CSV table of C-alpha atoms and ligand atoms in Angstrom, one decimal:
chain,number,residue,atom,x,y,z
C,1467,MET,CA,-185.2,-49.9,-95.3
C,1468,SER,CA,-181.8,-51.0,-96.0
C,1469,VAL,CA,-180.2,-54.2,-94.8
C,1470,ALA,CA,-177.8,-52.2,-92.2
C,1471,GLU,CA,-180.8,-50.3,-91.2
C,1472,ALA,CA,-182.7,-53.7,-90.6
C,1473,VAL,CA,-180.0,-54.7,-88.4
C,1474,VAL,CA,-179.9,-51.7,-86.3
C,1475,VAL,CA,-184.0,-51.9,-85.8
C,1476,LYS,CA,-183.5,-55.5,-84.8
C,1477,LYS,CA,-180.8,-54.6,-82.1
C,1478,PHE,CA,-183.2,-51.9,-80.4
C,1479,ALA,CA,-185.9,-54.5,-80.6
C,1480,ALA,CA,-183.6,-56.8,-78.4
C,1481,LEU,CA,-183.3,-54.4,-75.9
C,1482,SER,CA,-185.3,-54.4,-72.7
C,1483,LEU,CA,-188.1,-51.9,-72.0
C,1484,ASP,CA,-185.9,-50.6,-69.2
C,1485,GLU,CA,-183.0,-50.0,-71.6
C,1486,LYS,CA,-185.2,-48.6,-74.2
C,1487,LEU,CA,-186.4,-45.9,-71.6
C,1488,ASP,CA,-183.1,-45.1,-70.8
C,1489,ARG,CA,-182.3,-44.7,-74.5
C,1490,LEU,CA,-185.6,-42.0,-74.7
C,1491,ALA,CA,-184.4,-40.6,-71.4
C,1492,GLU,CA,-180.8,-39.9,-72.7
C,1493,VAL,CA,-182.2,-38.2,-75.9
C,1494,ALA,CA,-184.6,-36.2,-73.6
C,1495,VAL,CA,-182.0,-34.8,-71.6
C,1496,ARG,CA,-179.0,-34.6,-74.1
C,1497,VAL,CA,-180.9,-33.6,-77.3
C,1498,GLY,CA,-184.3,-32.2,-75.9
C,1499,LEU,CA,-182.9,-30.3,-73.0
C,1500,GLY,CA,-179.1,-29.9,-73.9
C,1501,LEU,CA,-179.0,-29.9,-70.1
C,1502,LYS,CA,-176.1,-28.0,-68.8
C,1503,PRO,CA,-173.8,-29.3,-65.9
C,1504,GLY,CA,-175.0,-27.4,-62.7
C,1505,GLN,CA,-178.4,-26.6,-64.3
C,1506,GLU,CA,-181.5,-27.1,-62.4
C,1507,LEU,CA,-184.3,-29.2,-63.7
C,1508,ILE,CA,-188.1,-28.7,-63.3
C,1509,MET,CA,-190.2,-31.7,-64.6
C,1510,SER,CA,-193.8,-32.5,-64.8
C,1511,ALA,CA,-195.2,-35.9,-65.5
C,1512,PRO,CA,-198.3,-38.0,-64.9
C,1513,MET,CA,-198.0,-40.8,-62.2
C,1514,GLU,CA,-198.0,-43.4,-64.7
C,1515,ALA,CA,-194.9,-42.2,-66.3
C,1516,LEU,CA,-193.0,-42.7,-63.2
C,1517,PRO,CA,-190.3,-45.3,-64.7
C,1518,LEU,CA,-189.6,-42.8,-67.4
C,1519,ALA,CA,-189.4,-39.9,-65.0
C,1520,ARG,CA,-187.1,-41.8,-62.9
C,1521,LYS,CA,-184.9,-42.7,-66.0
C,1522,ILE,CA,-184.8,-38.9,-67.1
C,1523,THR,CA,-183.9,-38.0,-63.4
C,1524,GLU,CA,-180.7,-40.4,-63.7
C,1525,GLN,CA,-179.9,-39.2,-66.9
C,1526,ALA,CA,-180.1,-35.5,-65.7
C,1527,TYR,CA,-177.6,-36.2,-62.8
C,1528,LYS,CA,-175.2,-38.0,-65.1
C,1529,ALA,CA,-175.3,-34.9,-67.3
C,1530,GLY,CA,-174.5,-32.9,-64.0
C,1531,ALA,CA,-178.2,-31.5,-63.0
C,1532,LEU,CA,-177.8,-29.4,-59.7
C,1533,LEU,CA,-181.3,-30.7,-58.6
C,1534,VAL,CA,-184.2,-32.4,-60.4
C,1535,THR,CA,-187.7,-31.7,-59.0
C,1536,THR,CA,-190.9,-33.4,-60.5
C,1537,LEU,CA,-194.3,-32.3,-60.1
C,1538,TYR,CA,-196.6,-35.4,-60.5
C,1539,ALA,CA,-200.1,-35.3,-61.6
C,1540,ASP,CA,-202.8,-38.0,-60.6
C,1541,ASP,CA,-205.8,-38.7,-62.9
C,1542,PRO,CA,-208.0,-40.1,-60.2
C,1543,SER,CA,-207.2,-36.9,-57.6
C,1544,THR,CA,-208.1,-34.8,-60.7
C,1545,LEU,CA,-211.4,-36.3,-61.0
C,1546,ALA,CA,-212.0,-36.1,-57.3
C,1547,ARG,CA,-211.9,-32.5,-57.7
C,1548,TYR,CA,-214.9,-32.8,-60.4
C,1549,GLU,CA,-216.8,-35.0,-58.2
C,1550,TYR,CA,-216.4,-33.3,-54.7
C,1551,ALA,CA,-214.8,-30.1,-54.8
C,1552,GLN,CA,-216.9,-26.7,-54.1
C,1553,ASP,CA,-217.8,-24.7,-56.9
C,1554,ALA,CA,-215.2,-21.9,-56.2
C,1555,SER,CA,-212.3,-24.4,-56.7
C,1556,PHE,CA,-213.0,-24.1,-60.4
C,1557,ASP,CA,-212.2,-20.3,-60.5
C,1558,TYR,CA,-208.9,-21.1,-58.5
C,1559,ALA,CA,-205.4,-22.3,-59.5
C,1560,PRO,CA,-202.2,-22.2,-57.1
C,1561,SER,CA,-200.5,-19.3,-58.3
C,1562,TRP,CA,-198.1,-19.6,-55.5
C,1563,LEU,CA,-196.7,-22.8,-57.2
C,1564,GLN,CA,-196.5,-21.3,-60.7
C,1565,GLU,CA,-194.8,-18.2,-59.4
C,1566,GLY,CA,-192.3,-20.4,-57.8
C,1567,VAL,CA,-191.6,-22.4,-61.2
C,1568,ALA,CA,-191.4,-19.1,-63.0
C,1569,ASN,CA,-188.7,-17.9,-60.1
C,1570,GLY,CA,-187.1,-21.4,-60.8
C,1571,PHE,CA,-186.9,-20.8,-64.6
C,1572,ARG,CA,-185.7,-17.1,-63.9
C,1573,GLY,CA,-182.9,-18.6,-61.8
C,1574,GLY,CA,-181.7,-20.9,-64.7
C,1575,ALA,CA,-183.9,-23.9,-64.4
C,1576,ALA,CA,-184.7,-25.9,-67.5
C,1577,ARG,CA,-188.0,-27.6,-68.0
C,1578,LEU,CA,-189.0,-30.8,-69.1
C,1579,ALA,CA,-192.8,-32.1,-69.5
C,1580,ILE,CA,-193.7,-35.7,-70.1
C,1581,ALA,CA,-196.8,-36.0,-71.9
C,1582,GLY,CA,-199.0,-38.9,-71.6
C,1583,ALA,CA,-202.0,-38.1,-69.7
C,1584,ASN,CA,-205.5,-39.5,-70.4
C,1585,PRO,CA,-206.7,-37.5,-73.4
C,1586,ALA,CA,-210.2,-38.3,-72.4
C,1587,LEU,CA,-210.0,-37.9,-68.8
C,1588,LEU,CA,-212.4,-35.1,-68.4
C,1589,ALA,CA,-214.6,-36.0,-71.4
C,1590,LYS,CA,-217.5,-36.4,-69.1
C,1591,GLN,CA,-217.1,-33.8,-66.8
C,1592,ASP,CA,-219.2,-30.5,-66.8
C,1593,PRO,CA,-217.6,-28.5,-69.8
C,1594,THR,CA,-218.1,-25.1,-67.9
C,1595,LYS,CA,-216.2,-26.4,-64.9
C,1596,VAL,CA,-213.5,-27.7,-67.4
C,1597,SER,CA,-213.0,-24.5,-69.0
C,1598,ARG,CA,-213.2,-22.4,-65.8
C,1599,ALA,CA,-210.4,-24.4,-64.4
C,1600,ASN,CA,-208.5,-24.2,-67.6
C,1601,VAL,CA,-208.7,-20.4,-67.7
C,1602,ALA,CA,-207.5,-20.3,-64.0
C,1603,ALA,CA,-204.8,-22.4,-64.7
C,1604,SER,CA,-203.7,-20.5,-67.9
C,1605,LYS,CA,-203.8,-17.2,-66.0
C,1606,ALA,CA,-202.0,-18.5,-63.0
C,1607,GLY,CA,-199.4,-20.1,-65.3
C,1608,LYS,CA,-198.8,-17.3,-67.5
C,1609,PRO,CA,-195.5,-16.2,-65.9
C,1610,ALA,CA,-193.9,-19.5,-66.3
C,1611,MET,CA,-195.5,-19.9,-69.9
C,1612,GLU,CA,-194.2,-16.7,-71.1
C,1613,LEU,CA,-190.8,-17.9,-70.6
C,1614,ILE,CA,-191.3,-20.8,-72.3
C,1615,THR,CA,-193.0,-19.4,-75.3
C,1616,ARG,CA,-190.3,-16.6,-75.4
C,1617,HIS,CA,-187.9,-19.5,-75.4
C,1618,GLU,CA,-185.9,-17.9,-72.5
C,1619,ILE,CA,-185.0,-21.2,-71.1
C,1620,ASN,CA,-184.3,-24.6,-72.8
C,1621,TRP,CA,-187.3,-26.9,-72.4
C,1622,THR,CA,-188.6,-30.1,-74.1
C,1623,ILE,CA,-191.5,-32.2,-74.0
C,1624,VAL,CA,-191.5,-36.2,-74.4
C,1625,ALA,CA,-194.2,-39.0,-74.1
C,1626,ALA,CA,-194.7,-41.8,-71.9
C,1627,ALA,CA,-197.1,-44.5,-72.9
C,1628,THR,CA,-199.7,-44.7,-69.9
C,1629,PRO,CA,-202.8,-47.3,-69.8
C,1630,GLU,CA,-205.6,-45.1,-70.5
C,1631,TRP,CA,-204.1,-43.0,-73.4
C,1632,ALA,CA,-202.7,-46.5,-74.8
C,1633,LYS,CA,-206.6,-48.0,-74.7
C,1634,LEU,CA,-207.7,-44.8,-76.7
C,1635,VAL,CA,-205.0,-45.1,-79.5
C,1636,PHE,CA,-205.5,-49.2,-79.7
C,1637,PRO,CA,-209.0,-49.8,-78.9
C,1638,GLY,CA,-209.9,-53.4,-78.5
C,1639,GLU,CA,-206.4,-54.5,-77.5
C,1640,ARG,CA,-205.6,-56.2,-73.9
C,1641,GLU,CA,-204.3,-53.1,-71.7
C,1642,ASP,CA,-200.6,-54.6,-71.5
C,1643,ILE,CA,-200.5,-55.0,-75.2
C,1644,ALA,CA,-201.8,-51.6,-76.0
C,1645,VAL,CA,-199.3,-49.9,-73.8
C,1646,ALA,CA,-196.5,-52.1,-75.5
C,1647,LYS,CA,-197.7,-51.1,-79.0
C,1648,LEU,CA,-197.9,-47.2,-77.8
C,1649,TRP,CA,-194.5,-47.6,-76.2
C,1650,GLU,CA,-193.0,-48.9,-79.7
C,1651,ALA,CA,-194.9,-46.0,-81.6
C,1652,ILE,CA,-193.2,-43.5,-79.2
C,1653,PHE,CA,-189.8,-45.0,-79.6
C,1654,ALA,CA,-190.0,-44.9,-83.5
C,1655,ALA,CA,-191.6,-41.3,-83.8
C,1656,SER,CA,-189.0,-40.1,-81.1
C,1657,ARG,CA,-186.1,-41.8,-83.4
C,1658,VAL,CA,-184.6,-43.4,-80.6
C,1659,ASN,CA,-185.0,-46.9,-82.3
C,1660,VAL,CA,-181.6,-46.6,-84.1
C,1661,ASP,CA,-177.9,-47.4,-83.1
C,1662,ASP,CA,-176.8,-43.8,-82.1
C,1663,PRO,CA,-180.0,-41.7,-81.5
C,1664,VAL,CA,-178.2,-38.5,-80.5
C,1665,ALA,CA,-176.5,-38.5,-83.8
C,1666,GLU,CA,-179.5,-39.5,-85.7
C,1667,TRP,CA,-181.1,-36.3,-84.0
C,1668,LYS,CA,-178.4,-34.2,-85.1
C,1669,ARG,CA,-178.7,-35.3,-88.8
C,1670,HIS,CA,-182.6,-34.5,-88.5
C,1671,GLY,CA,-182.0,-31.4,-87.2
C,1672,GLU,CA,-180.1,-30.5,-90.0
C,1673,ARG,CA,-182.5,-31.6,-92.5
C,1674,LEU,CA,-185.4,-29.3,-90.7
C,1675,LYS,CA,-182.8,-26.4,-90.6
C,1676,LYS,CA,-182.2,-26.5,-94.3
C,1677,ARG,CA,-186.2,-26.5,-94.9
C,1678,VAL,CA,-186.5,-23.5,-92.4
C,1679,GLU,CA,-183.6,-21.7,-94.4
C,1680,PHE,CA,-185.4,-22.1,-97.6
C,1681,LEU,CA,-188.8,-20.7,-96.4
C,1682,ASN,CA,-187.1,-17.8,-94.5
C,1683,ALA,CA,-185.5,-16.9,-98.0
C,1684,LYS,CA,-188.7,-16.9,-99.8
C,1685,ARG,CA,-190.4,-14.3,-97.5
C,1686,TYR,CA,-193.8,-15.4,-98.5
C,1687,ALA,CA,-196.9,-13.1,-97.7
C,1688,ALA,CA,-199.3,-15.9,-97.4
C,1689,LEU,CA,-199.8,-19.7,-97.8
C,1690,HIS,CA,-202.9,-21.1,-99.5
C,1691,PHE,CA,-204.3,-24.4,-98.5
C,1692,LYS,CA,-206.7,-26.1,-100.6
C,1693,SER,CA,-208.1,-29.8,-100.0
C,1694,ALA,CA,-209.0,-31.9,-103.0
C,1695,ASP,CA,-212.7,-32.0,-101.7
C,1696,GLY,CA,-212.8,-28.3,-101.1
C,1697,SER,CA,-213.3,-28.5,-97.5
C,1698,THR,CA,-210.5,-26.5,-96.7
C,1699,ASP,CA,-209.8,-23.3,-98.8
C,1700,LEU,CA,-207.9,-21.2,-96.6
C,1701,LYS,CA,-205.5,-18.2,-96.9
C,1702,VAL,CA,-203.3,-17.8,-94.2
C,1703,GLY,CA,-201.4,-14.2,-94.3
C,1704,LEU,CA,-197.9,-14.4,-92.7
C,1705,ALA,CA,-197.0,-11.8,-90.0
C,1706,ASP,CA,-194.6,-9.0,-91.3
C,1707,ASP,CA,-191.1,-10.0,-90.2
C,1708,HIS,CA,-192.1,-13.4,-89.7
C,1709,LEU,CA,-189.4,-16.2,-89.2
C,1710,TRP,CA,-189.9,-20.0,-89.9
C,1711,ALA,CA,-188.5,-22.0,-87.0
C,1712,GLY,CA,-188.1,-26.0,-86.8
C,1713,GLY,CA,-185.8,-28.4,-85.3
C,1714,GLY,CA,-183.5,-27.1,-82.5
C,1715,THR,CA,-183.3,-23.5,-81.2
C,1716,THR,CA,-180.8,-21.7,-78.9
C,1717,ALA,CA,-182.7,-20.6,-75.9
C,1718,GLY,CA,-182.5,-17.2,-74.5
C,1719,ASN,CA,-180.1,-18.6,-71.8
C,1720,GLY,CA,-177.7,-19.6,-74.5
C,1721,VAL,CA,-178.6,-23.2,-74.4
C,1722,TYR,CA,-179.3,-25.3,-77.7
C,1723,CYS,CA,-182.4,-27.5,-77.3
C,1724,GLN,CA,-185.0,-29.4,-79.2
C,1725,PRO,CA,-188.2,-28.2,-77.6
C,1726,ASN,CA,-190.5,-31.3,-78.9
C,1727,ILE,CA,-189.4,-35.0,-78.9
C,1728,PRO,CA,-190.8,-35.9,-81.7
C,1729,THR,CA,-190.5,-33.0,-84.1
C,1730,GLU,CA,-191.3,-32.9,-87.8
C,1731,GLU,CA,-192.7,-29.4,-88.4
C,1732,CYS,CA,-191.7,-26.1,-89.9
C,1733,PHE,CA,-193.7,-23.4,-88.3
C,1734,THR,CA,-194.1,-19.5,-88.4
C,1735,THR,CA,-196.5,-16.9,-86.9
C,1736,PRO,CA,-199.5,-15.7,-89.1
C,1737,HIS,CA,-200.9,-12.4,-89.4
C,1738,LYS,CA,-203.9,-12.2,-86.9
C,1739,ASP,CA,-205.8,-10.1,-89.2
C,1740,ARG,CA,-205.4,-11.9,-92.3
C,1741,VAL,CA,-206.8,-15.3,-92.4
C,1742,ASP,CA,-209.6,-15.8,-94.6
C,1743,GLY,CA,-211.6,-18.9,-96.0
C,1744,VAL,CA,-212.9,-22.3,-94.7
C,1745,VAL,CA,-210.9,-25.0,-93.1
C,1746,LYS,CA,-211.6,-28.5,-92.0
C,1747,ALA,CA,-209.6,-30.6,-89.4
C,1748,SER,CA,-208.0,-33.6,-90.6
C,1749,LYS,CA,-208.0,-35.4,-87.4
C,1750,PRO,CA,-210.0,-35.1,-84.2
C,1751,LEU,CA,-208.4,-32.7,-81.3
C,1752,SER,CA,-208.1,-33.7,-77.7
C,1753,HIS,CA,-208.3,-30.7,-75.6
C,1754,GLN,CA,-207.6,-30.7,-71.8
C,1755,GLY,CA,-209.4,-34.0,-71.4
C,1756,ALA,CA,-212.2,-33.5,-73.9
C,1757,LEU,CA,-212.4,-34.8,-77.3
C,1758,ILE,CA,-213.5,-32.4,-80.3
C,1759,GLU,CA,-214.3,-34.2,-83.6
C,1760,ASN,CA,-214.8,-32.9,-87.3
C,1761,ILE,CA,-213.9,-29.3,-86.5
C,1762,ALA,CA,-214.9,-26.9,-89.4
C,1763,VAL,CA,-214.5,-23.2,-89.2
C,1764,ARG,CA,-214.6,-20.1,-91.4
C,1765,PHE,CA,-212.1,-17.2,-91.0
C,1766,GLU,CA,-212.9,-13.6,-91.8
C,1767,GLY,CA,-210.2,-10.8,-91.5
C,1768,GLY,CA,-208.5,-13.2,-89.3
C,1769,ARG,CA,-211.2,-13.9,-86.9
C,1770,ILE,CA,-213.3,-17.1,-86.6
C,1771,VAL,CA,-216.9,-16.3,-87.4
C,1772,GLU,CA,-218.4,-19.7,-87.6
C,1773,ALA,CA,-217.3,-22.8,-85.5
C,1774,LYS,CA,-218.8,-26.3,-86.0
C,1775,ALA,CA,-217.6,-29.9,-85.0
C,1776,THR,CA,-219.6,-33.0,-84.8
C,1777,ALA,CA,-218.7,-33.8,-81.1
C,1778,GLY,CA,-217.3,-31.4,-78.6
C,1779,GLU,CA,-219.0,-28.2,-80.3
C,1780,ASP,CA,-219.6,-26.8,-77.0
C,1781,VAL,CA,-216.0,-27.3,-75.8
C,1782,LEU,CA,-214.6,-25.5,-79.1
C,1783,ASN,CA,-217.0,-22.6,-78.7
C,1784,ARG,CA,-216.0,-22.0,-75.2
C,1785,LEU,CA,-212.3,-22.5,-76.1
C,1786,ILE,CA,-212.5,-19.8,-78.7
C,1787,SER,CA,-214.3,-17.5,-76.3
C,1788,THR,CA,-211.5,-17.7,-73.9
C,1789,ASP,CA,-210.6,-14.1,-75.0
C,1790,ASP,CA,-210.4,-12.1,-78.3
C,1791,GLY,CA,-207.1,-13.8,-79.2
C,1792,ALA,CA,-208.7,-17.3,-79.1
C,1793,ARG,CA,-210.4,-16.9,-82.5
C,1794,ARG,CA,-207.3,-16.0,-84.1
C,1795,LEU,CA,-204.4,-18.0,-85.3
C,1796,GLY,CA,-200.7,-18.0,-83.4
C,1797,GLU,CA,-199.1,-20.5,-85.5
C,1798,VAL,CA,-199.0,-22.2,-88.8
C,1799,ALA,CA,-196.8,-25.2,-89.5
C,1800,LEU,CA,-195.9,-27.3,-92.7
C,1801,VAL,CA,-195.3,-31.2,-92.0
C,1802,PRO,CA,-195.1,-33.6,-95.0
C,1803,HIS,CA,-197.6,-36.3,-95.0
C,1804,ASN,CA,-194.6,-39.0,-95.5
C,1805,SER,CA,-193.0,-37.9,-91.8
C,1806,PRO,CA,-192.6,-41.3,-90.0
C,1807,ILE,CA,-195.2,-40.4,-87.7
C,1808,ALA,CA,-197.9,-39.9,-90.7
C,1809,GLN,CA,-196.7,-43.1,-92.1
C,1810,SER,CA,-197.5,-44.9,-89.0
C,1811,GLY,CA,-200.9,-44.3,-89.6
C,1812,ILE,CA,-201.7,-43.8,-85.9
C,1813,LEU,CA,-204.0,-41.4,-84.4
C,1814,PHE,CA,-202.3,-40.6,-81.3
C,1815,TRP,CA,-204.9,-38.3,-79.7
C,1816,ASN,CA,-202.2,-36.3,-78.6
C,1817,THR,CA,-200.7,-33.1,-80.1
C,1818,LEU,CA,-197.2,-33.7,-79.6
C,1819,PHE,CA,-197.7,-36.6,-82.0
C,1820,ASP,CA,-200.5,-35.5,-84.2
C,1821,GLU,CA,-199.3,-32.2,-84.9
C,1822,ASN,CA,-195.9,-33.8,-86.3
C,1823,ALA,CA,-198.2,-35.9,-88.6
C,1824,ALA,CA,-199.9,-33.3,-90.5
C,1825,SER,CA,-199.7,-29.4,-91.5
C,1826,HIS,CA,-201.6,-27.6,-88.8
C,1827,ILE,CA,-202.6,-24.2,-87.3
C,1828,ALA,CA,-203.0,-23.1,-83.8
C,1829,LEU,CA,-205.2,-21.0,-82.3
C,1830,GLY,CA,-204.1,-18.3,-79.7
C,1831,GLN,CA,-200.8,-17.4,-78.6
C,1832,ALA,CA,-198.0,-16.5,-81.2
C,1833,TYR,CA,-194.4,-17.4,-80.4
C,1834,SER,CA,-192.4,-14.1,-80.5
C,1835,THR,CA,-189.3,-16.1,-81.5
C,1836,CYS,CA,-191.0,-16.7,-85.0
C,1837,LEU,CA,-190.6,-12.9,-85.8
C,1838,ILE,CA,-187.3,-10.9,-86.5
C,1839,GLY,CA,-186.2,-9.5,-83.2
C,1840,GLY,CA,-189.4,-10.8,-81.4
C,1841,GLU,CA,-187.8,-12.0,-78.3
C,1842,LYS,CA,-187.0,-8.4,-77.2
C,1843,MET,CA,-190.6,-6.8,-78.3
C,1844,THR,CA,-193.3,-5.5,-76.3
C,1845,SER,CA,-196.7,-7.0,-76.7
C,1846,GLU,CA,-197.7,-3.7,-78.5
C,1847,GLU,CA,-194.8,-4.1,-81.0
C,1848,LEU,CA,-195.6,-7.7,-81.5
C,1849,ALA,CA,-199.3,-7.0,-82.2
C,1850,LYS,CA,-198.2,-4.2,-84.7
C,1851,LEU,CA,-196.4,-7.0,-86.8
C,1852,GLY,CA,-199.5,-9.0,-86.5
C,1853,ALA,CA,-198.5,-11.6,-83.8
C,1854,ASN,CA,-201.5,-12.7,-81.8
C,1855,GLU,CA,-201.9,-12.8,-78.1
C,1856,SER,CA,-204.2,-15.0,-76.2
C,1857,LEU,CA,-204.4,-17.1,-72.9
C,1858,ILE,CA,-204.6,-20.3,-75.2
C,1859,HIS,CA,-202.3,-21.8,-77.6
C,1860,VAL,CA,-204.1,-24.9,-79.2
C,1861,ASP,CA,-202.6,-26.8,-82.5
C,1862,TRP,CA,-205.1,-28.9,-84.7
C,1863,MET,CA,-204.1,-30.7,-87.7
C,1864,ILE,CA,-205.4,-29.6,-91.0
C,1865,GLY,CA,-203.0,-31.5,-93.3
C,1866,SER,CA,-203.4,-34.9,-95.2
C,1867,ALA,CA,-202.3,-36.6,-98.3
C,1868,GLU,CA,-205.1,-34.7,-100.3
C,1869,MET,CA,-203.8,-31.1,-99.3
C,1870,ASP,CA,-202.0,-28.9,-101.5
C,1871,VAL,CA,-200.2,-25.7,-100.4
C,1872,ASP,CA,-199.1,-22.8,-102.3
C,1873,GLY,CA,-196.8,-20.1,-101.0
C,1874,ILE,CA,-197.9,-16.6,-102.1
C,1875,ALA,CA,-195.3,-13.9,-102.7
C,1876,ALA,CA,-195.9,-10.2,-101.8
C,1877,ASP,CA,-196.9,-9.4,-105.7
C,1878,GLY,CA,-199.6,-12.2,-105.3
C,1879,THR,CA,-197.8,-14.8,-107.7
C,1880,ALA,CA,-198.5,-18.5,-106.1
C,1881,GLU,CA,-196.0,-21.3,-106.3
C,1882,PRO,CA,-196.4,-25.0,-105.3
C,1883,LEU,CA,-194.9,-25.8,-101.9
C,1884,MET,CA,-196.7,-29.1,-101.1
C,1885,ARG,CA,-198.8,-31.5,-103.6
C,1886,LYS,CA,-200.7,-34.2,-102.1
C,1887,GLY,CA,-199.1,-33.5,-98.7
C,1888,ALA,CA,-195.4,-33.9,-99.8
C,1889,TRP,CA,-192.8,-31.3,-100.1
C,1890,VAL,CA,-192.7,-30.3,-104.0
D,227,ZN,ZN1,-196.8,-26.6,-84.3
D,228,ZN,ZN1,-198.2,-25.1,-81.5
């Protein structure tokens, strides 16, 4: 850190929490969404994120929002369902609401999600009920989700520090201290602890774009991940006509947005039938309120044929049994181990952060925008190129300071892309 940077960080540290939230809200609206004057905003947030949701609402109206509508989720109410609801409740989801949200998107609305739900909320609930409820919610949410995964609209995710999440990230700390520490980690990872966060994001976006252009020019046929201890030795074939993406993107509605705050990844679409070898997760995974630890799986011809975990193995097995595509990859992403989030050394138990700390793969749905001309293709055309289709999309981390990655050309020659987790 230079002297100039030290002064800037100190200036940020001198701000009140209220002012810091306002900075994050400004980045969310101006950088994350690129919200246009007259555009509607549909937001989702946990109840505990109310102060940030209010700041984002203010910033959205200042940017000219037509109307901001927020759907709040309340953890005790969710738990009440698991405790008292009749059995049929777990196969039901409000498709009327999701249809309405999808209609809002089709009518021009942007979407913002505040992440911060308790990662272990449903850890003690019946996994069958959890997975039934997730399947019902995924089915009902599909029309809205498709508009998001196809980048038809501008959307973004930002995070809020909430008490249950903070206690999991900083165990042993008093609740208020844990929450304060998590907020500081979020501000740093989200690059708002600088003088001009909007300008810093512009620079960061340009750096990511350069990396993406390099990878796109290479046209690799596959990536080879290899860990020092041999627990990962995985060849990930890339989809024909794959496109790397990272940083900002111009959505189908013409608005330039940064879909994740923070973001450090360059990602693309693997070929659903060309993944072989073994891979071990480098971090635990929190999936819909359940924790899955030490995931180790074996792929054959693109399909998971063996899946193990030291905790949450049943949740993992249910997850990959959601549909045929749930056993196959829909994303592969490269993240250097020297990213600010990785350097913080914090395990966030939250994909938005942990996936930006390490190279990762995702089971399930592929992003059609990661294929040349993919936005305009039918599901059949996408499948022909090797893009996977599923109700799920779950990222899990495989990168570490011990991971080497090679790019494999179409003729089989390998060249080093990453050594010990860092770009070559
Ligand atoms: Zn990713
Ligand atoms: Zn992903």
